[in-house]
mmCIF file of C-alpha atoms in Angstrom:
data_model
loop_
_atom_site.group_PDB
_atom_site.id
_atom_site.type_symbol
_atom_site.label_atom_id
_atom_site.label_comp_id
_atom_site.label_asym_id
_atom_site.label_seq_id
_atom_site.Cartn_x
_atom_site.Cartn_y
_atom_site.Cartn_z
ATOM 1 C CA MET A 1 -29.389 -14.529 12.033
ATOM 2 C CA ILE A 2 -25.796 -15.772 12.086
ATOM 3 C CA ARG A 3 -23.639 -13.660 9.761
ATOM 4 C CA TRP A 4 -20.196 -14.871 10.881
ATOM 5 C CA ILE A 5 -18.801 -18.239 11.879
ATOM 6 C CA VAL A 6 -15.548 -17.914 13.792
ATOM 7 C CA THR A 7 -13.664 -21.185 14.046
ATOM 8 C CA ASP A 8 -10.588 -22.457 15.808
ATOM 9 C CA LEU A 9 -8.317 -24.691 13.746
ATOM 10 C CA ASP A 10 -6.634 -27.565 15.611
ATOM 11 C CA GLY A 11 -9.082 -29.968 17.186
ATOM 12 C CA THR A 12 -12.037 -28.025 15.791
ATOM 13 C CA LEU A 13 -11.768 -27.624 12.021
ATOM 14 C CA VAL A 14 -8.471 -29.484 11.587
ATOM 15 C CA GLY A 15 -8.048 -33.104 12.658
ATOM 16 C CA ARG A 16 -5.131 -35.019 14.100
ATOM 17 C CA ASP A 17 -3.830 -35.652 10.566
ATOM 18 C CA LEU A 18 -3.428 -31.849 10.235
ATOM 19 C CA ALA A 19 -5.968 -31.826 7.394
ATOM 20 C CA MET A 20 -9.223 -29.907 7.403
ATOM 21 C CA VAL A 21 -12.141 -32.260 8.096
ATOM 22 C CA PRO A 22 -13.794 -32.605 4.649
ATOM 23 C CA ALA A 23 -17.391 -32.293 5.869
ATOM 24 C CA SER A 24 -16.550 -29.122 7.773
ATOM 25 C CA ARG A 25 -14.641 -27.619 4.854
ATOM 26 C CA GLN A 26 -17.518 -28.178 2.454
ATOM 27 C CA ALA A 27 -20.036 -26.825 4.960
ATOM 28 C CA LEU A 28 -18.055 -23.609 5.440
ATOM 29 C CA ARG A 29 -17.957 -23.153 1.682
ATOM 30 C CA ARG A 30 -21.757 -23.519 1.593
ATOM 31 C CA PHE A 31 -22.061 -20.956 4.380
ATOM 32 C CA ARG A 32 -19.973 -18.461 2.417
ATOM 33 C CA ALA A 33 -21.980 -19.143 -0.742
ATOM 34 C CA ALA A 34 -25.124 -18.333 1.244
ATOM 35 C CA GLY A 35 -23.703 -14.922 2.171
ATOM 36 C CA GLY A 36 -22.028 -15.702 5.479
ATOM 37 C CA GLU A 37 -18.456 -14.858 6.448
ATOM 38 C CA VAL A 38 -15.887 -17.232 7.927
ATOM 39 C CA VAL A 39 -13.155 -16.043 10.304
ATOM 40 C CA ILE A 40 -10.334 -18.289 11.475
ATOM 41 C CA ALA A 41 -9.222 -17.703 15.079
ATOM 42 C CA THR A 42 -6.094 -19.641 16.014
ATOM 43 C CA GLY A 43 -2.979 -19.688 18.127
ATOM 44 C CA ARG A 44 -0.977 -20.259 14.957
ATOM 45 C CA MET A 45 1.151 -17.627 13.245
ATOM 46 C CA GLU A 46 0.608 -16.230 9.737
ATOM 47 C CA ARG A 47 2.658 -18.791 7.860
ATOM 48 C CA SER A 48 1.053 -21.684 9.707
ATOM 49 C CA ALA A 49 -2.564 -20.550 9.275
ATOM 50 C CA ARG A 50 -2.225 -19.547 5.630
ATOM 51 C CA ARG A 51 -2.748 -23.022 4.110
ATOM 52 C CA TYR A 52 -6.196 -23.348 5.718
ATOM 53 C CA TYR A 53 -7.141 -19.763 4.866
ATOM 54 C CA ASP A 54 -6.300 -20.422 1.212
ATOM 55 C CA GLU A 55 -8.044 -23.802 1.213
ATOM 56 C CA LEU A 56 -11.274 -22.100 2.249
ATOM 57 C CA GLY A 57 -10.780 -19.307 -0.286
ATOM 58 C CA LEU A 58 -10.976 -16.611 2.391
ATOM 59 C CA ASP A 59 -10.131 -12.976 1.778
ATOM 60 C CA GLY A 60 -10.751 -11.274 5.113
ATOM 61 C CA ALA A 61 -9.362 -11.002 8.623
ATOM 62 C CA THR A 62 -7.783 -13.849 10.575
ATOM 63 C CA ILE A 63 -7.225 -13.827 14.341
ATOM 64 C CA LEU A 64 -3.718 -15.170 15.029
ATOM 65 C CA TYR A 65 -1.413 -15.856 17.996
ATOM 66 C CA ASN A 66 -4.492 -16.419 20.203
ATOM 67 C CA GLY A 67 -5.608 -12.837 19.637
ATOM 68 C CA ALA A 68 -2.313 -10.956 19.783
ATOM 69 C CA ARG A 69 -2.544 -10.149 16.064
ATOM 70 C CA THR A 70 -5.383 -9.852 13.558
ATOM 71 C CA VAL A 71 -4.243 -9.855 9.939
ATOM 72 C CA ASN A 72 -5.864 -9.912 6.520
ATOM 73 C CA LEU A 73 -3.786 -12.733 5.094
ATOM 74 C CA ALA A 74 -4.840 -11.889 1.537
ATOM 75 C CA THR A 75 -3.392 -8.368 1.682
ATOM 76 C CA GLY A 76 -0.980 -8.551 4.608
ATOM 77 C CA GLU A 77 -2.749 -5.682 6.375
ATOM 78 C CA VAL A 78 -2.294 -5.840 10.150
ATOM 79 C CA LEU A 79 -5.578 -4.898 11.808
ATOM 80 C CA ARG A 80 -4.550 -5.459 15.437
ATOM 81 C CA ALA A 81 -1.169 -6.006 17.099
ATOM 82 C CA ARG A 82 -0.193 -6.521 20.731
ATOM 83 C CA HIS A 83 3.319 -7.085 22.105
ATOM 84 C CA LEU A 84 4.674 -8.251 25.435
ATOM 85 C CA PRO A 85 5.785 -5.327 27.635
ATOM 86 C CA VAL A 86 9.559 -4.929 27.899
ATOM 87 C CA ASP A 87 9.513 -5.739 31.633
ATOM 88 C CA ALA A 88 7.477 -8.876 30.959
ATOM 89 C CA TRP A 89 10.025 -10.022 28.385
ATOM 90 C CA LYS A 90 12.817 -9.483 30.915
ATOM 91 C CA ALA A 91 10.890 -11.555 33.454
ATOM 92 C CA LEU A 92 10.486 -14.322 30.868
ATOM 93 C CA LEU A 93 14.215 -14.308 30.197
ATOM 94 C CA ASP A 94 14.789 -14.901 33.918
ATOM 95 C CA LEU A 95 12.178 -17.670 33.851
ATOM 96 C CA PHE A 96 13.862 -19.413 30.915
ATOM 97 C CA GLY A 97 16.828 -20.222 33.150
ATOM 98 C CA ALA A 98 14.606 -21.887 35.743
ATOM 99 C CA LEU A 99 12.191 -23.936 33.627
ATOM 100 C CA PRO A 100 11.592 -27.551 34.647
ATOM 101 C CA GLU A 101 13.533 -30.176 32.764
ATOM 102 C CA GLY A 102 11.825 -30.962 29.476
ATOM 103 C CA VAL A 103 10.104 -27.574 29.099
ATOM 104 C CA HIS A 104 11.440 -25.308 26.350
ATOM 105 C CA PRO A 105 10.392 -21.881 25.038
ATOM 106 C CA VAL A 106 9.391 -20.845 21.543
ATOM 107 C CA VAL A 107 9.262 -17.081 21.012
ATOM 108 C CA PHE A 108 7.408 -15.264 18.225
ATOM 109 C CA CYS A 109 8.853 -12.017 16.932
ATOM 110 C CA GLY A 110 8.710 -10.269 13.559
ATOM 111 C CA GLY A 111 6.670 -13.030 11.952
ATOM 112 C CA GLU A 112 9.178 -15.728 12.919
ATOM 113 C CA ALA A 113 9.122 -18.615 15.395
ATOM 114 C CA LEU A 114 12.377 -18.769 17.354
ATOM 115 C CA ALA A 115 13.970 -21.407 19.572
ATOM 116 C CA VAL A 116 17.436 -21.966 20.990
ATOM 117 C CA HIS A 117 16.971 -25.695 21.704
ATOM 118 C CA ASP A 118 16.821 -28.527 19.181
ATOM 119 C CA VAL A 119 14.729 -31.159 20.980
ATOM 120 C CA ALA A 120 12.037 -33.624 19.942
ATOM 121 C CA GLY A 121 9.147 -31.717 21.512
ATOM 122 C CA LEU A 122 9.950 -28.551 19.596
ATOM 123 C CA ARG A 123 10.538 -30.451 16.357
ATOM 124 C CA ASP A 124 7.128 -32.105 16.757
ATOM 125 C CA TYR A 125 5.522 -28.709 17.353
ATOM 126 C CA ALA A 126 7.163 -27.221 14.246
ATOM 127 C CA ARG A 127 6.113 -30.196 12.119
ATOM 128 C CA ARG A 128 2.543 -29.960 13.345
ATOM 129 C CA ASP A 129 2.307 -26.249 12.581
ATOM 130 C CA GLY A 130 4.197 -26.524 9.292
ATOM 131 C CA ILE A 131 6.817 -23.958 10.279
ATOM 132 C CA ALA A 132 10.577 -23.733 10.716
ATOM 133 C CA LEU A 133 12.097 -22.754 14.043
ATOM 134 C CA ARG A 134 15.042 -20.381 13.712
ATOM 135 C CA ASP A 135 17.783 -20.042 16.301
ATOM 136 C CA PRO A 136 18.197 -16.296 16.932
ATOM 137 C CA GLY A 137 21.705 -16.805 18.302
ATOM 138 C CA GLY A 138 20.561 -16.178 21.847
ATOM 139 C CA TRP A 139 17.481 -14.486 23.306
ATOM 140 C CA ALA A 140 19.359 -11.246 23.954
ATOM 141 C CA ALA A 141 19.449 -10.645 20.196
ATOM 142 C CA LEU A 142 15.689 -10.018 20.035
ATOM 143 C CA PRO A 143 14.161 -6.505 20.178
ATOM 144 C CA PRO A 144 12.507 -6.419 23.646
ATOM 145 C CA GLY A 145 9.421 -4.431 22.638
ATOM 146 C CA GLU A 146 8.512 -6.529 19.600
ATOM 147 C CA ILE A 147 7.747 -9.958 21.095
ATOM 148 C CA THR A 148 4.266 -11.138 20.092
ATOM 149 C CA LYS A 149 4.018 -14.169 22.367
ATOM 150 C CA CYS A 150 5.958 -16.940 24.057
ATOM 151 C CA MET A 151 5.050 -20.615 24.200
ATOM 152 C CA LEU A 152 6.407 -22.953 26.873
ATOM 153 C CA ILE A 153 6.259 -26.452 25.435
ATOM 154 C CA GLY A 154 6.550 -29.587 27.556
ATOM 155 C CA ASP A 155 5.064 -31.252 30.615
ATOM 156 C CA PRO A 156 2.414 -29.077 32.297
ATOM 157 C CA PHE A 157 3.633 -26.821 35.096
ATOM 158 C CA PRO A 158 2.102 -23.834 36.938
ATOM 159 C CA ALA A 159 1.566 -20.728 34.818
ATOM 160 C CA PRO A 160 4.009 -17.926 35.638
ATOM 161 C CA ASP A 161 2.570 -14.784 37.206
ATOM 162 C CA ILE A 162 4.178 -12.016 35.140
ATOM 163 C CA PRO A 163 2.662 -8.502 35.216
ATOM 164 C CA GLY A 164 1.447 -7.322 31.814
ATOM 165 C CA THR A 165 0.737 -10.837 30.548
ATOM 166 C CA VAL A 166 -2.015 -13.441 30.415
ATOM 167 C CA THR A 167 -1.541 -17.180 30.060
ATOM 168 C CA VAL A 168 -3.678 -19.723 28.239
ATOM 169 C CA ARG A 169 -3.339 -23.416 27.517
ATOM 170 C CA SER A 170 -3.899 -24.184 23.846
ATOM 171 C CA GLU A 171 -2.944 -27.856 24.282
ATOM 172 C CA ALA A 172 -2.095 -29.961 27.312
ATOM 173 C CA THR A 173 1.625 -29.365 26.716
ATOM 174 C CA TYR A 174 1.396 -25.815 25.260
ATOM 175 C CA LEU A 175 1.350 -22.951 27.770
ATOM 176 C CA GLU A 176 1.147 -19.588 26.012
ATOM 177 C CA VAL A 177 2.238 -16.289 27.520
ATOM 178 C CA LEU A 178 0.472 -13.407 25.758
ATOM 179 C CA PRO A 179 0.339 -9.625 26.122
ATOM 180 C CA GLU A 180 -2.292 -8.514 28.607
ATOM 181 C CA GLY A 181 -5.576 -7.910 26.774
ATOM 182 C CA ALA A 182 -4.742 -10.401 24.026
ATOM 183 C CA SER A 183 -7.288 -13.169 23.617
ATOM 184 C CA LYS A 184 -9.405 -14.580 20.838
ATOM 185 C CA GLY A 185 -12.436 -12.990 22.496
ATOM 186 C CA SER A 186 -10.951 -9.489 22.710
ATOM 187 C CA ALA A 187 -9.761 -9.708 19.122
ATOM 188 C CA LEU A 188 -13.245 -10.830 18.022
ATOM 189 C CA ARG A 189 -14.932 -7.973 19.893
ATOM 190 C CA GLU A 190 -12.624 -5.437 18.253
ATOM 191 C CA LEU A 191 -13.006 -6.923 14.782
ATOM 192 C CA ALA A 192 -16.807 -7.137 15.020
ATOM 193 C CA ALA A 193 -17.040 -3.529 16.231
ATOM 194 C CA ALA A 194 -14.834 -2.339 13.377
ATOM 195 C CA ARG A 195 -16.994 -4.189 10.844
ATOM 196 C CA GLY A 196 -20.309 -3.198 12.440
ATOM 197 C CA VAL A 197 -21.388 -6.786 13.066
ATOM 198 C CA PRO A 198 -23.398 -7.364 16.275
ATOM 199 C CA LEU A 199 -21.906 -10.077 18.477
ATOM 200 C CA GLU A 200 -25.278 -11.799 18.660
ATOM 201 C CA GLU A 201 -24.998 -12.456 14.910
ATOM 202 C CA ILE A 202 -21.743 -14.377 15.358
ATOM 203 C CA ALA A 203 -21.216 -18.073 16.111
ATOM 204 C CA ALA A 204 -17.832 -19.164 17.482
ATOM 205 C CA VAL A 205 -16.591 -22.733 17.916
ATOM 206 C CA GLY A 206 -13.563 -24.170 19.702
ATOM 207 C CA ASP A 207 -12.220 -27.055 21.754
ATOM 208 C CA ASN A 208 -9.543 -25.862 24.209
ATOM 209 C CA PRO A 209 -9.441 -23.383 27.132
ATOM 210 C CA ASN A 210 -7.905 -20.688 24.927
ATOM 211 C CA ASP A 211 -11.255 -20.660 23.060
ATOM 212 C CA ILE A 212 -13.480 -19.984 26.076
ATOM 213 C CA ASP A 213 -13.303 -16.173 25.889
ATOM 214 C CA MET A 214 -14.181 -16.345 22.195
ATOM 215 C CA ILE A 215 -17.180 -18.643 22.549
ATOM 216 C CA THR A 216 -18.582 -16.668 25.482
ATOM 217 C CA THR A 217 -18.164 -13.450 23.476
ATOM 218 C CA ALA A 218 -20.113 -14.685 20.462
ATOM 219 C CA GLY A 219 -23.889 -14.726 20.374
ATOM 220 C CA LEU A 220 -23.761 -18.479 19.815
ATOM 221 C CA GLY A 221 -20.878 -20.201 21.581
ATOM 222 C CA VAL A 222 -20.219 -23.761 20.461
ATOM 223 C CA ALA A 223 -17.946 -26.432 21.941
ATOM 224 C CA VAL A 224 -16.546 -29.414 20.074
ATOM 225 C CA GLY A 225 -17.885 -32.606 21.603
ATOM 226 C CA ASP A 226 -14.481 -34.145 22.315
ATOM 227 C CA GLY A 227 -13.014 -30.842 23.497
ATOM 228 C CA HIS A 228 -11.927 -29.771 26.974
ATOM 229 C CA PRO A 229 -14.607 -30.117 29.698
ATOM 230 C CA GLU A 230 -14.292 -26.424 30.646
ATOM 231 C CA VAL A 231 -15.087 -25.431 27.070
ATOM 232 C CA ARG A 232 -18.135 -27.686 26.933
ATOM 233 C CA LYS A 233 -19.345 -26.207 30.213
ATOM 234 C CA ALA A 234 -18.980 -22.631 28.938
ATOM 235 C CA ALA A 235 -20.713 -23.203 25.581
ATOM 236 C CA ASP A 236 -24.316 -22.578 24.596
ATOM 237 C CA VAL A 237 -24.280 -25.679 22.382
ATOM 238 C CA VAL A 238 -22.101 -28.800 22.257
ATOM 239 C CA VAL A 239 -21.745 -30.467 18.867
ATOM 240 C CA GLY A 240 -19.991 -33.656 17.750
ATOM 241 C CA ALA A 241 -16.318 -34.489 17.619
ATOM 242 C CA CYS A 242 -13.918 -32.661 15.328
ATOM 243 C CA SER A 243 -13.423 -35.739 13.139
ATOM 244 C CA GLU A 244 -17.185 -36.147 12.797
ATOM 245 C CA GLY A 245 -17.628 -32.665 11.343
ATOM 246 C CA ALA A 246 -18.149 -30.461 14.383
ATOM 247 C CA VAL A 247 -17.944 -27.282 12.319
ATOM 248 C CA ALA A 248 -20.399 -28.682 9.781
ATOM 249 C CA GLU A 249 -22.937 -28.879 12.625
ATOM 250 C CA VAL A 250 -22.313 -25.219 13.413
ATOM 251 C CA VAL A 251 -22.927 -24.369 9.763
ATOM 252 C CA ALA A 252 -26.187 -26.313 9.838
ATOM 253 C CA LEU A 253 -27.336 -24.204 12.795
ATOM 254 C CA ALA A 254 -26.317 -20.997 11.037
ATOM 255 C CA LEU A 255 -27.953 -21.923 7.726
ATOM 256 C CA ALA A 256 -31.148 -22.771 9.565
ATOM 257 C CA HIS A 257 -31.167 -19.192 10.767
ATOM 258 C CA PHE A 258 -30.656 -17.959 7.196
ATOM 259 C CA GLU A 259 -33.597 -20.065 5.993
ATOM 260 C CA LYS A 260 -35.857 -18.678 8.726
ATOM 261 C CA MET A 261 -34.953 -15.149 7.677
ATOM 262 C CA SER A 262 -35.521 -15.760 3.957
#
């Protein structure tokens, strides 16, 4: 029996036009009407994920910042929070001065997305996520122990090896530096344990390498058909493309389980 469907947003539930794929949206609503629960798990921040949460009519937990925070967006209650260690933040500040040309950081702190550069790549990122980037007036102005994550946006380059952090690629040009122990999978394990839901009764679906820990954690791990090859290799099941209603296929699998149990 599948009680939860945990879904990534971009490239999984949400298409290139930044809209939720209609077939997948309607299928998730049917799943909820049948008694299932839907959990969004995304690299996005609160403000960016909220439109999709509201569109689905959700009222429970959402995994944000690739697992660094879990928040009930309906109430604002923070269920899980991880921050970069102070020494890791200092190491990132040193790295910022040595980034390759065309790579720029976005830092998340206190529910805001912050950037000190005004360049096309960062403007495109902000437009895609539906957020505003604020200039903090220099990185030194930020409280060192309250940084949720850092994104390095631009042409791919080797991930930095900074103690106390993990790195994931959420898109080809998005390298995310997260607090050690922060991942969609770890956040899912903690949330499921708190709610008393066995992992084997959870289906999780995603398309990029930052989803691998989540789909291997869930009892049924699903890869989007046009997703990253590493994700498809790690999954139990590969469904169709995002635009073809990948999540709707996951719902069909889950509802089949419900029907067998009824």
